[in-house]
GROMACS .gro file of C-alpha atoms in nm:
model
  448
    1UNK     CA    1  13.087   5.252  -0.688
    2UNK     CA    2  13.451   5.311  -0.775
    3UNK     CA    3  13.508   5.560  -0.449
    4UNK     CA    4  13.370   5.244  -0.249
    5UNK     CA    5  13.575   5.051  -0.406
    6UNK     CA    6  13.868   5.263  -0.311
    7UNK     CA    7  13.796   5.265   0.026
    8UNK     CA    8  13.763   4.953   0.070
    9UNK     CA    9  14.035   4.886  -0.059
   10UNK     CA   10  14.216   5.093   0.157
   11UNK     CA   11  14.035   4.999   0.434
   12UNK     CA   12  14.153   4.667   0.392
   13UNK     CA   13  14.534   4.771   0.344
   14UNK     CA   14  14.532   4.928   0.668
   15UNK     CA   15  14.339   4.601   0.846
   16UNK     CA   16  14.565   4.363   0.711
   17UNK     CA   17  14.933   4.510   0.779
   18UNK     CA   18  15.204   4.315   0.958
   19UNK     CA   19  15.575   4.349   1.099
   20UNK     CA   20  15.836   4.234   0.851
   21UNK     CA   21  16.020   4.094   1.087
   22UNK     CA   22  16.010   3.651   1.054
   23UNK     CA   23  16.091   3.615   1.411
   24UNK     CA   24  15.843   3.475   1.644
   25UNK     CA   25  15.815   3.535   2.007
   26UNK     CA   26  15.752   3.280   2.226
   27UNK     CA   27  15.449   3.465   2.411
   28UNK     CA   28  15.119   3.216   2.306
   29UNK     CA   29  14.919   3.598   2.336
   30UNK     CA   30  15.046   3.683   2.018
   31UNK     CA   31  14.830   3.678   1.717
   32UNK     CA   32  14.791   3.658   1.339
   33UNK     CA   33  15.163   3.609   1.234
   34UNK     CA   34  15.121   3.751   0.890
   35UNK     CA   35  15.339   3.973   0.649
   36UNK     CA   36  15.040   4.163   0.410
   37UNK     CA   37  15.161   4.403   0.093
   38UNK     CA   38  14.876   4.483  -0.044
   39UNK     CA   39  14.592   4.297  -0.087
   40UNK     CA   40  14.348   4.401  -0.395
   41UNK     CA   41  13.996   4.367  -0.375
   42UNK     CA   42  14.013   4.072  -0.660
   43UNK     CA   43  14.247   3.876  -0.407
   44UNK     CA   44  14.041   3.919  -0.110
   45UNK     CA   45  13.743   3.797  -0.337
   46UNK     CA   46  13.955   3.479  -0.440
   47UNK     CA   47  14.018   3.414  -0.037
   48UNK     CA   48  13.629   3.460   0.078
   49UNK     CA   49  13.482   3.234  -0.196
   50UNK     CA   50  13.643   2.892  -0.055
   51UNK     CA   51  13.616   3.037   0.263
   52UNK     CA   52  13.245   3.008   0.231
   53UNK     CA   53  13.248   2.691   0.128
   54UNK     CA   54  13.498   2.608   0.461
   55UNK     CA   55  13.295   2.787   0.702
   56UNK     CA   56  12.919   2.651   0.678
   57UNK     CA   57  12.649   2.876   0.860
   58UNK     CA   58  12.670   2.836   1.219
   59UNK     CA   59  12.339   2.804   1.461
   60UNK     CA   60  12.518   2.944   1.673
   61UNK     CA   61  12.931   3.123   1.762
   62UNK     CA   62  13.119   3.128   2.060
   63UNK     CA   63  13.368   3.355   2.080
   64UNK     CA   64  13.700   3.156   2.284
   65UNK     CA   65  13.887   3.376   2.555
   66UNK     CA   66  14.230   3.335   2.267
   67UNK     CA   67  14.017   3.514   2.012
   68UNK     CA   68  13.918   3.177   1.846
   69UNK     CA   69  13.539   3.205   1.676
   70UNK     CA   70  13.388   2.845   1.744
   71UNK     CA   71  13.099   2.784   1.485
   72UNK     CA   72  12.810   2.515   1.620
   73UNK     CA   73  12.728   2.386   1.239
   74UNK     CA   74  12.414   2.139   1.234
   75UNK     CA   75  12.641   1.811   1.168
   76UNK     CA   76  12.456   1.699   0.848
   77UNK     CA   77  12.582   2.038   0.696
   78UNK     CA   78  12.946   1.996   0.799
   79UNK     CA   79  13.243   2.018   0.535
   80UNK     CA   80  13.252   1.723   0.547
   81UNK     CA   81  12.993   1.548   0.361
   82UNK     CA   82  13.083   1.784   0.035
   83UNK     CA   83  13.343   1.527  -0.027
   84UNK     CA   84  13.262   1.308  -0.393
   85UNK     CA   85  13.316   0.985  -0.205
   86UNK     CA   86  13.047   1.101   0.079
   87UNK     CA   87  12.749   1.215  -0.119
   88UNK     CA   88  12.520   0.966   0.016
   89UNK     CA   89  12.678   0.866   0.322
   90UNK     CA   90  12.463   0.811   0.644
   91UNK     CA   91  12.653   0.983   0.939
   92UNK     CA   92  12.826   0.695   1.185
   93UNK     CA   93  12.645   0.805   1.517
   94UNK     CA   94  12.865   0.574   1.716
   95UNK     CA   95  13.103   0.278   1.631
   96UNK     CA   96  12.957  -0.021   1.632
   97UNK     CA   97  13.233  -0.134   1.925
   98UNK     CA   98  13.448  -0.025   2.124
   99UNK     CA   99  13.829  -0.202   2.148
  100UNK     CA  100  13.870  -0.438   2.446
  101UNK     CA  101  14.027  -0.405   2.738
  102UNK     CA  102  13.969  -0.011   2.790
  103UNK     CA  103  13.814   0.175   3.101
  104UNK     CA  104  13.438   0.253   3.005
  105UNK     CA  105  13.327   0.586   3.200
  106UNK     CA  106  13.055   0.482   3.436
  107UNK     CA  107  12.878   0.820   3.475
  108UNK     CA  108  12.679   0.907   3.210
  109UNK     CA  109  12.515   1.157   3.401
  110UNK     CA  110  12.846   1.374   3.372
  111UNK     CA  111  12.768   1.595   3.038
  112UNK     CA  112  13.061   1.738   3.032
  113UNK     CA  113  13.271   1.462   3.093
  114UNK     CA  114  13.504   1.580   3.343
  115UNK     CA  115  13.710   1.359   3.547
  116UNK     CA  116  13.886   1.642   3.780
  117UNK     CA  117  14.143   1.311   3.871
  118UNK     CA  118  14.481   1.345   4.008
  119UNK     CA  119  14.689   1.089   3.973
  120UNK     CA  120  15.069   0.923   4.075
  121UNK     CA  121  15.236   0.787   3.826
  122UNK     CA  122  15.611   0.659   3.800
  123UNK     CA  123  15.823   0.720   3.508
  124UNK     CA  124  16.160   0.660   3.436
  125UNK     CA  125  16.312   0.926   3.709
  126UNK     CA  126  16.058   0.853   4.044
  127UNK     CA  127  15.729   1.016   4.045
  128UNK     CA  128  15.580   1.285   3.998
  129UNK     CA  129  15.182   1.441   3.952
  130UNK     CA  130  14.914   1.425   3.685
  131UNK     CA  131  14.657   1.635   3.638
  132UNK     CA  132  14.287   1.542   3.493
  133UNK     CA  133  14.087   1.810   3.358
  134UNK     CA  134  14.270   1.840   3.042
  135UNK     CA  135  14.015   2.053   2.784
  136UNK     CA  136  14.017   2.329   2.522
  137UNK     CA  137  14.001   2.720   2.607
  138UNK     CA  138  13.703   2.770   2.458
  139UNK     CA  139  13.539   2.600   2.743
  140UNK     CA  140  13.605   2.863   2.971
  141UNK     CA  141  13.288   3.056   2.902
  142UNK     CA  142  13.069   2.799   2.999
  143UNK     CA  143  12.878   2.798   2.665
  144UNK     CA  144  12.857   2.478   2.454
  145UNK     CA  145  12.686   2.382   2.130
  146UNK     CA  146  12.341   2.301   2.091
  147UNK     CA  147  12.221   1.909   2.041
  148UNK     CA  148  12.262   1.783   1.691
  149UNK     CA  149  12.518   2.056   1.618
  150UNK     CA  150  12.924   2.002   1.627
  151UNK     CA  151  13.203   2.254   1.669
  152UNK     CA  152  13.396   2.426   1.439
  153UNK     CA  153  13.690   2.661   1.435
  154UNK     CA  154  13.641   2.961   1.202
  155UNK     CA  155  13.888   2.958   0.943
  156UNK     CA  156  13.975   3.350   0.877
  157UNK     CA  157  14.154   3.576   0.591
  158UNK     CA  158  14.467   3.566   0.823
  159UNK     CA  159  14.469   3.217   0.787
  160UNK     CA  160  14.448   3.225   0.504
  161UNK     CA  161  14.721   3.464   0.399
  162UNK     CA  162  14.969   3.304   0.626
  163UNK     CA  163  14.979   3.003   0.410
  164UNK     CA  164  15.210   2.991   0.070
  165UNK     CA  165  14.885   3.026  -0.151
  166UNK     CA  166  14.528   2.897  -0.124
  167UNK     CA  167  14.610   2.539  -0.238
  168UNK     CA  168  14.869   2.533   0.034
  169UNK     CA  169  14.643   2.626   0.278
  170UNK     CA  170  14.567   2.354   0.551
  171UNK     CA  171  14.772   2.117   0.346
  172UNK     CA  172  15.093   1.957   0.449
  173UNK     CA  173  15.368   1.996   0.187
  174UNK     CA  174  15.424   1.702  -0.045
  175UNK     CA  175  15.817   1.676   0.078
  176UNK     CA  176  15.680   1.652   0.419
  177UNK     CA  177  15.608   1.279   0.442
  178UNK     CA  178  15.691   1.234   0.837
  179UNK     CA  179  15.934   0.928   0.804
  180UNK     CA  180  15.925   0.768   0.507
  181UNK     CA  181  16.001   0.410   0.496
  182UNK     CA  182  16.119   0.127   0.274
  183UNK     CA  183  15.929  -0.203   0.427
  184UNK     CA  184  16.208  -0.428   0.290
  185UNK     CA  185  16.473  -0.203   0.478
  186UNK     CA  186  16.649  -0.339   0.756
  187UNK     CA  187  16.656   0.031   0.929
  188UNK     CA  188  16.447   0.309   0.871
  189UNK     CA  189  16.517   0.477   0.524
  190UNK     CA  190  16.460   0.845   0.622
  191UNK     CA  191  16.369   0.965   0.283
  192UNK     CA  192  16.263   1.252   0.450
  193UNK     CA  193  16.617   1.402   0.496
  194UNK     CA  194  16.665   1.746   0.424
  195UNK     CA  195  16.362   1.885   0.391
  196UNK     CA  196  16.399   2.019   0.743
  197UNK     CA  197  16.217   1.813   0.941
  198UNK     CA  198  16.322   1.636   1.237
  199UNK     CA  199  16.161   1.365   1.470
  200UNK     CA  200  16.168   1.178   1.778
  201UNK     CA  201  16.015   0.874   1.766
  202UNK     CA  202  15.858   0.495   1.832
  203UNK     CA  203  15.729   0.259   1.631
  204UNK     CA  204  15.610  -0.079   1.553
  205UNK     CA  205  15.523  -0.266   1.233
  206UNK     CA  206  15.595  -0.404   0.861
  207UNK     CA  207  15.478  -0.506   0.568
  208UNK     CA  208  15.325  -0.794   0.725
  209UNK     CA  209  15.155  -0.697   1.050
  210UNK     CA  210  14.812  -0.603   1.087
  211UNK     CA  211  14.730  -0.300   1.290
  212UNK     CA  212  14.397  -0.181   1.316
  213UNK     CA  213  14.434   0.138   1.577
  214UNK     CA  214  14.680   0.284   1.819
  215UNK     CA  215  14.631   0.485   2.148
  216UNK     CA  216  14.884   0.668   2.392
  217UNK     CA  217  14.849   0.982   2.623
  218UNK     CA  218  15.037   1.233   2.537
  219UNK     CA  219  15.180   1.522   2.797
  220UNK     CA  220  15.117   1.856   2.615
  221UNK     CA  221  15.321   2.184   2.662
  222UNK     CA  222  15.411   2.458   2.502
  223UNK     CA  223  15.752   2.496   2.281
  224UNK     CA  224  15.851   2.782   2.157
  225UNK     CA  225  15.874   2.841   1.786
  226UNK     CA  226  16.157   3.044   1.583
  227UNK     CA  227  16.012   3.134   1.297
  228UNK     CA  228  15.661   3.137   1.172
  229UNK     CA  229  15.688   2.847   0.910
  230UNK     CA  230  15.800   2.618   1.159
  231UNK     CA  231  15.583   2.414   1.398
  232UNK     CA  232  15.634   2.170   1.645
  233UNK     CA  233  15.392   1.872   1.713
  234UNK     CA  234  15.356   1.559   1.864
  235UNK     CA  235  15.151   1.270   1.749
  236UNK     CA  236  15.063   0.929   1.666
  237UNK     CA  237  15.081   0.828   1.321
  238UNK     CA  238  14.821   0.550   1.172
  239UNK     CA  239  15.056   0.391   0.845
  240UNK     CA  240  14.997   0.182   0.536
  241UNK     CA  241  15.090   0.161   0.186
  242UNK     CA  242  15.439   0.274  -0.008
  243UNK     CA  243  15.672   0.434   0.250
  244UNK     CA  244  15.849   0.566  -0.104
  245UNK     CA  245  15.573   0.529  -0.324
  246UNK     CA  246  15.242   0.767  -0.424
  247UNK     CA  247  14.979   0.557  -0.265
  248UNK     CA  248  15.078   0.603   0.140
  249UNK     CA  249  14.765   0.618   0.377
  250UNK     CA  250  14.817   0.796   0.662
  251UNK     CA  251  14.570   0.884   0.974
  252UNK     CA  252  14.710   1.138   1.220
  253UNK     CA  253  14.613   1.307   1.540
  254UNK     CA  254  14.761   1.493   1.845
  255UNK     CA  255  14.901   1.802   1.947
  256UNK     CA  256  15.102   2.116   1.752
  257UNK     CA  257  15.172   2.442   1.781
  258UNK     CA  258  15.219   2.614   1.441
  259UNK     CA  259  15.174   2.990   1.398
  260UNK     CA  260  15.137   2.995   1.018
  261UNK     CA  261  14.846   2.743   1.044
  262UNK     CA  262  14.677   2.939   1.326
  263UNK     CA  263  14.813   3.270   1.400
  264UNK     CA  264  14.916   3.170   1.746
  265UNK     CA  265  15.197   2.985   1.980
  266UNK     CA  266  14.928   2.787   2.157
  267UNK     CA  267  14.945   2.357   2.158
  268UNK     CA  268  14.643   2.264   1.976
  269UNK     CA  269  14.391   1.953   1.885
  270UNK     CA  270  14.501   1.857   1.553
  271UNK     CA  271  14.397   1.599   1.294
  272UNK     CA  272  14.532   1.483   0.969
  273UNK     CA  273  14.509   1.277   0.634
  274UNK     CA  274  14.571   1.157   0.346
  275UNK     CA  275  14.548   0.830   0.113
  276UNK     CA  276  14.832   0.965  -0.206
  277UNK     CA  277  15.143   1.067   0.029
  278UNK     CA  278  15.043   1.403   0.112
  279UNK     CA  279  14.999   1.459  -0.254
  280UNK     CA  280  14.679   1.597  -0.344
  281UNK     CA  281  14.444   1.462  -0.105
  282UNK     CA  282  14.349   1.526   0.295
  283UNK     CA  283  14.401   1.775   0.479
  284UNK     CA  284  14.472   1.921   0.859
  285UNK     CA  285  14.186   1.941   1.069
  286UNK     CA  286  13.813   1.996   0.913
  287UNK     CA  287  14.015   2.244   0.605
  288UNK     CA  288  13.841   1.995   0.340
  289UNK     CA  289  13.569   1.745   0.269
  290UNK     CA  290  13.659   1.389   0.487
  291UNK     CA  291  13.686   1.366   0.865
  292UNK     CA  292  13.315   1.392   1.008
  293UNK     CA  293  13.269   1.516   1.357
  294UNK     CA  294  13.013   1.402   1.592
  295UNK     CA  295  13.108   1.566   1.893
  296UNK     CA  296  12.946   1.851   2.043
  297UNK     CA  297  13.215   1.960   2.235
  298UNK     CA  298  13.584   1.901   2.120
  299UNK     CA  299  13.701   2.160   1.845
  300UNK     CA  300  13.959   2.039   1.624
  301UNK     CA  301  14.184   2.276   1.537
  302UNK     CA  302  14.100   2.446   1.887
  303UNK     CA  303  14.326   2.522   2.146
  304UNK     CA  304  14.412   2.284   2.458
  305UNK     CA  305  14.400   2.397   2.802
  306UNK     CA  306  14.567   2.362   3.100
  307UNK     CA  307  14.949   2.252   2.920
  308UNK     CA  308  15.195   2.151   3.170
  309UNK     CA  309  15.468   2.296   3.333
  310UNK     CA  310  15.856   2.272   3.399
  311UNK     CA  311  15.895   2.074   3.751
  312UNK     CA  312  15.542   2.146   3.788
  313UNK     CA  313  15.211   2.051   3.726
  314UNK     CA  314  15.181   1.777   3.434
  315UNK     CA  315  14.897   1.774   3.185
  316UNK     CA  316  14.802   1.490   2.911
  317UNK     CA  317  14.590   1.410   2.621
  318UNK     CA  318  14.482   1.046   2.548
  319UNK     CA  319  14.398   0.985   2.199
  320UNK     CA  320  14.261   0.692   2.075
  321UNK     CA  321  14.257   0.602   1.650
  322UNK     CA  322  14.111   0.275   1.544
  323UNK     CA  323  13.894   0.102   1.265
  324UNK     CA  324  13.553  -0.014   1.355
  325UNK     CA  325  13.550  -0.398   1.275
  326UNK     CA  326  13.228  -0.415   1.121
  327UNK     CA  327  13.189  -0.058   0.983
  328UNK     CA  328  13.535   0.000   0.835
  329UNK     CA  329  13.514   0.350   0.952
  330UNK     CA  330  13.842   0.496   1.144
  331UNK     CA  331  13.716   0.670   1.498
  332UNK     CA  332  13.863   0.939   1.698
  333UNK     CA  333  13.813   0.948   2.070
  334UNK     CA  334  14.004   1.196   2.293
  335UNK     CA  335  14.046   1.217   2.662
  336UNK     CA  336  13.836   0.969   2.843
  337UNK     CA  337  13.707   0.785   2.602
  338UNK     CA  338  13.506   1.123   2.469
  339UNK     CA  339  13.424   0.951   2.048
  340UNK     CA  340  13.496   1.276   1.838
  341UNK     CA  341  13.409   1.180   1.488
  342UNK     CA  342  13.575   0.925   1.252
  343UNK     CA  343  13.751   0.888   0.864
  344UNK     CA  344  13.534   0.692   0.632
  345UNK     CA  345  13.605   0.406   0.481
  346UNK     CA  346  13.580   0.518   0.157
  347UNK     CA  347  13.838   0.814   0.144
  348UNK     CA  348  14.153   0.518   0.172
  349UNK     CA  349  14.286   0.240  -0.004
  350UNK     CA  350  14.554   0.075   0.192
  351UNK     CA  351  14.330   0.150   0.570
  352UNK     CA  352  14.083   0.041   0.416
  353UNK     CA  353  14.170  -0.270   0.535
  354UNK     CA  354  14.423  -0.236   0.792
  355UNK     CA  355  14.742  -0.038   0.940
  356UNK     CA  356  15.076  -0.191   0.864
  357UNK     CA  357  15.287   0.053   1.094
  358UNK     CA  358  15.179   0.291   1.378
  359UNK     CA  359  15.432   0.614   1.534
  360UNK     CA  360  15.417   0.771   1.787
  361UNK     CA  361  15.616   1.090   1.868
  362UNK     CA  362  15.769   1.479   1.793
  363UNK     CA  363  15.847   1.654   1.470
  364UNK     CA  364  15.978   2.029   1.399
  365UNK     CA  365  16.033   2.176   1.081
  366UNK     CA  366  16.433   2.309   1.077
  367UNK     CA  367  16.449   2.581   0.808
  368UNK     CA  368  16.794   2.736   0.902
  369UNK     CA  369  16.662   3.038   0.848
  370UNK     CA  370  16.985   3.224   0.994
  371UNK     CA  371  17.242   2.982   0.863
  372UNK     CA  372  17.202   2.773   1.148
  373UNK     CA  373  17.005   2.488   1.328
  374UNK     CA  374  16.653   2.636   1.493
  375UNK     CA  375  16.576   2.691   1.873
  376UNK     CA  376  16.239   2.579   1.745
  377UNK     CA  377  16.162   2.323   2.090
  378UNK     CA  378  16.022   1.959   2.012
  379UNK     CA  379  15.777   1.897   2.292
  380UNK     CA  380  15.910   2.057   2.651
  381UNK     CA  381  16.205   2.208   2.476
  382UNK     CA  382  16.400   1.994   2.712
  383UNK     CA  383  16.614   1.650   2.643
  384UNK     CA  384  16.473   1.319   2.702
  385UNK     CA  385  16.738   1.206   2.938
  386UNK     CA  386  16.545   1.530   3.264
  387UNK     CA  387  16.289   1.286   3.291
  388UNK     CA  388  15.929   1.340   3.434
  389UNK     CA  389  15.852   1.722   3.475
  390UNK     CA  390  16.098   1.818   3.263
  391UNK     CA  391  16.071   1.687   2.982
  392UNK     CA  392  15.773   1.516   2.759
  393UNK     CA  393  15.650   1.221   2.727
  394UNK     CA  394  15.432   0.921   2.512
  395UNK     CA  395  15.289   0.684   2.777
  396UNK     CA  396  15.097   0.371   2.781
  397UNK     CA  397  15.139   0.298   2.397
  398UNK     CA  398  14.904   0.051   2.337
  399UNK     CA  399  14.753  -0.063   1.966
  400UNK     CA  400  14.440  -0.267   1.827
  401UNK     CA  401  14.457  -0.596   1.707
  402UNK     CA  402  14.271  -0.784   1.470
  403UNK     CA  403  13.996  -0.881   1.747
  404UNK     CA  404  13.959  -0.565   1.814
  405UNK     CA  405  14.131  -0.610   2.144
  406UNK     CA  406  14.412  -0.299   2.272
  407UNK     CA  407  14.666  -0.384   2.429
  408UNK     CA  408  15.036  -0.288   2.509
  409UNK     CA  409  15.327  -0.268   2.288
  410UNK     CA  410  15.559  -0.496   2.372
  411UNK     CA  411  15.887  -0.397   2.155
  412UNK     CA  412  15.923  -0.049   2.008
  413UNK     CA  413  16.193   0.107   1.821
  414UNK     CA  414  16.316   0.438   1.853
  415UNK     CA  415  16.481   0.677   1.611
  416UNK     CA  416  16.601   1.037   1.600
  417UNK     CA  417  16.771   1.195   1.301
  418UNK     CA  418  17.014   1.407   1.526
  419UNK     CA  419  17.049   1.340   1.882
  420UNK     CA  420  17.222   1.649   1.972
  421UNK     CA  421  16.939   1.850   1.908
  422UNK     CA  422  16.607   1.638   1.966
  423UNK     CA  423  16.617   1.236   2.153
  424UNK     CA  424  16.419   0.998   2.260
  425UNK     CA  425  16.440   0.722   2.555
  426UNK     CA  426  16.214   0.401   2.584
  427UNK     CA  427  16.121   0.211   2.938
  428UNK     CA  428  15.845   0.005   3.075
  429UNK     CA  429  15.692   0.030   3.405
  430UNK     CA  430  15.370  -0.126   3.566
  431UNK     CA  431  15.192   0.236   3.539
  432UNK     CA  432  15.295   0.337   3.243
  433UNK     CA  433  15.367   0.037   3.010
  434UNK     CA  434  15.534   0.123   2.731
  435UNK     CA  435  15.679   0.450   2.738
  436UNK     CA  436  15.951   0.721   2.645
  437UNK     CA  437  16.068   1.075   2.684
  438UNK     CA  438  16.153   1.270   2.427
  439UNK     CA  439  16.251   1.639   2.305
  440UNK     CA  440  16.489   1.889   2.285
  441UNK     CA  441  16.590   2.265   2.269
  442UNK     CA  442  16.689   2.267   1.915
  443UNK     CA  443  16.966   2.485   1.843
  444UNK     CA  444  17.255   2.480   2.134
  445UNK     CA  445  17.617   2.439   2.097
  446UNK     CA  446  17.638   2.026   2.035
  447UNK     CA  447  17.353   2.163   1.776
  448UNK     CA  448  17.496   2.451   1.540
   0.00000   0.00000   0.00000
């Protein structure tokens, strides 16, 4: 027993070694960005057991062409449903309505839901291309998860160990409140000052509006990422509560790359939340009891595939967040109008009734790690002001009202903590509606 003991211990020393080095190429091939010492059999034990409890026995795994293990979990056995608030809840199937005034997909013939469009569209700099077709990797092998079943990326060890500690894991850290906001301020009040992260943003709301849902399509790329506990995403942001207090709500969904959370330098599906400021509850993706998927065939948490190109082709995401008017319920749908799952009612207090600001935009995480600003890229790496194909975009921002009706947003504002580094430009056109650019390179010489 002891000798097995040994060797497994051993065994596992030599599995889980690493490079010391903290710098990150930009190469999305590389995997599992984590320094190991030594990890004792005890540790390893203290890793598996919540692991269990994360990953729920699949009917079936698909293994994704990035190394990805996709779990199809029977959805009344999802994560999920473990939460206290959720013991006898009765799975959503569908919202009980759509919001007005969006494109309903006439063939629903097409299983797979693909659109294979192309498309013209005019930005701020004359036109360029957009692509449809706009999936996840793990597509690529043709093989999808059985009826009644939903899919789940397989959290791992490595995952595990890339994180500060276990409580960290999956968790956004409590000084990392996005923007944080006084309502009675005349300006933003960026609380969030150095902590190291940086945005590039829109928004639209106060202390008096109702909001009940935002949508936008997002272009998605690839930026490259200094150091491994940095990330770069961009998202829309679902607000209410305290901007500086303990009780902020906050429902959040788009794209990121971030190696410590997934090993990897690929853009993926992401989801968020939390109802105490990032304090002790939510959590990214389907890391703890609350968000509950219905969706055969969207992984959170999975990787995104084709991204877009510089001066080439362009590829975007459409995400839709809003609250079922006579559920309560907040829904996810992504691409064309594909429902992923939804946030119950009962995990919030403030969205439990309604939104009183929505975001939309970039964030890095700066952490100076050599004494000076990161090359860490917020979304194509390049400056607002290169326009379509060059750099990224937020288009037709649009948010829910309290008839449930979406429509355009008619006055934005913008903000960026440091222009020289990361911006952000607003316009409306016909196609597009409301609009902007943003991005940047990070570190260059305006940007020490």
């Amino acid at each position: 027993m002891v000798m097995h003991m040994k060797i497994t211990l051993l065994y596992l020393c030599f599995l889980y070694f690493l490079a010391e080095s903290s710098s990150l190429s930009s190469s999305s091939t590389i995997q599992n960005y984590t320094r190991y010492k030594q990890i004792s059999s005890l540790r390893l034990e203290r890793i598996n057991k919540p692991l269990e409890n994360i990953n729920k026995v699949p009917v079936l795994t698909i293994e994704s062409p990035d190394g990805d293990l996709i779990d199809c979990v029977h959805k009344r056995k999802q994560l999920a449903l473990d939460h206290p608030l959720l013991k006898n809840h009765k799975i959503q199937k569908a919202p009980s309505e759509m919001p007005r005034v969006m494109k309903v997909k006439l063939d629903h013939n097409d299983d797979d839901n693909n659109n294979n469009t192309e498309t013209n569209v005019e930005g701020g700099e004359g036109k360029g291309r957009i692509k449809g077709d706009v999936w996840q990797m793990w597509h690529q092998n043709g093989t999808r998860c059985p009826k009644g079943t939903v899919p789940i990326r397989r959290n791992t060890v490595h995952d595990v160990l890339r994180a500060n500690s276990l409580y960290d894991y999956g968790k956004k850290q409590r000084t990392q409140i996005p923007l944080v906001r006084r309502s009675d301020a005349p300006e933003p009040d960026i609380l969030a000052a150095g902590n190291g992260h940086e945005h590039a943003i829109a928004y639209t709301g106060s202390s008096s509006q109702e909001m009940y849902g935002a949508k936008a399509s997002i272009s998605v790329w690839d930026p490259s990422i200094e150091v491994i506990n940095e990330f770069s995403l961009s998202q829309i942001w679902v607000l209410s509560g305290s901007f500086d207090g303990p009780d902020l709500n906050s429902i959040e969904a788009g794209w990121q790359v971030s190696p410590e959370l997934y090993g990897d330098t690929r853009p993926r599906l992401f989801t968020y939340w939390t109802s105490d400021s990032y304090q002790a509850t939510g959590c990214y993706n389907l890391l703890c009891a609350g968000f509950i998927q219905t969706n055969s065939k969207i992984a959170i948490g999975a990787a995104i595939s084709p991204v877009s190109s510089y001066a080439g082709n362009q590829y975007d995401i459409s995400i839709l967040i809003w609250k079922d008017p006579k559920v309560g319920n907040w829904w996810m749908s992504f691409g064309d109008n594909t429902l992923v799952g939804y946030w119950p009612a009962e995990l919030f207090t403030h969205l439990a009734g309604h939104a009183t600001m929505v975001e939309w935009g970039g964030e890095v995480v700066n952490s100076r790690s050599n004494g000076r600003h990161t090359s860490t890229q917020m979304g194509s790496g390049h400056f607002a002001g290169d326009g379509f194909g060059r750099a990224s975009y937020f288009r037709n921002l649009e948010i829910v009202d309290i008839d449930n009706t979406l429509s355009s947003v008619q006055s934005i504002s913008t903000l960026a903590e440091n222009t020289n580094c990361y911006d952000i430009q607003s316009a409306y056109s016909n196609e597009w509606g409301t609009y902007f650019y943003y991005g940047g390179p990070g570190n260059n010489p305006q940007c020490p």
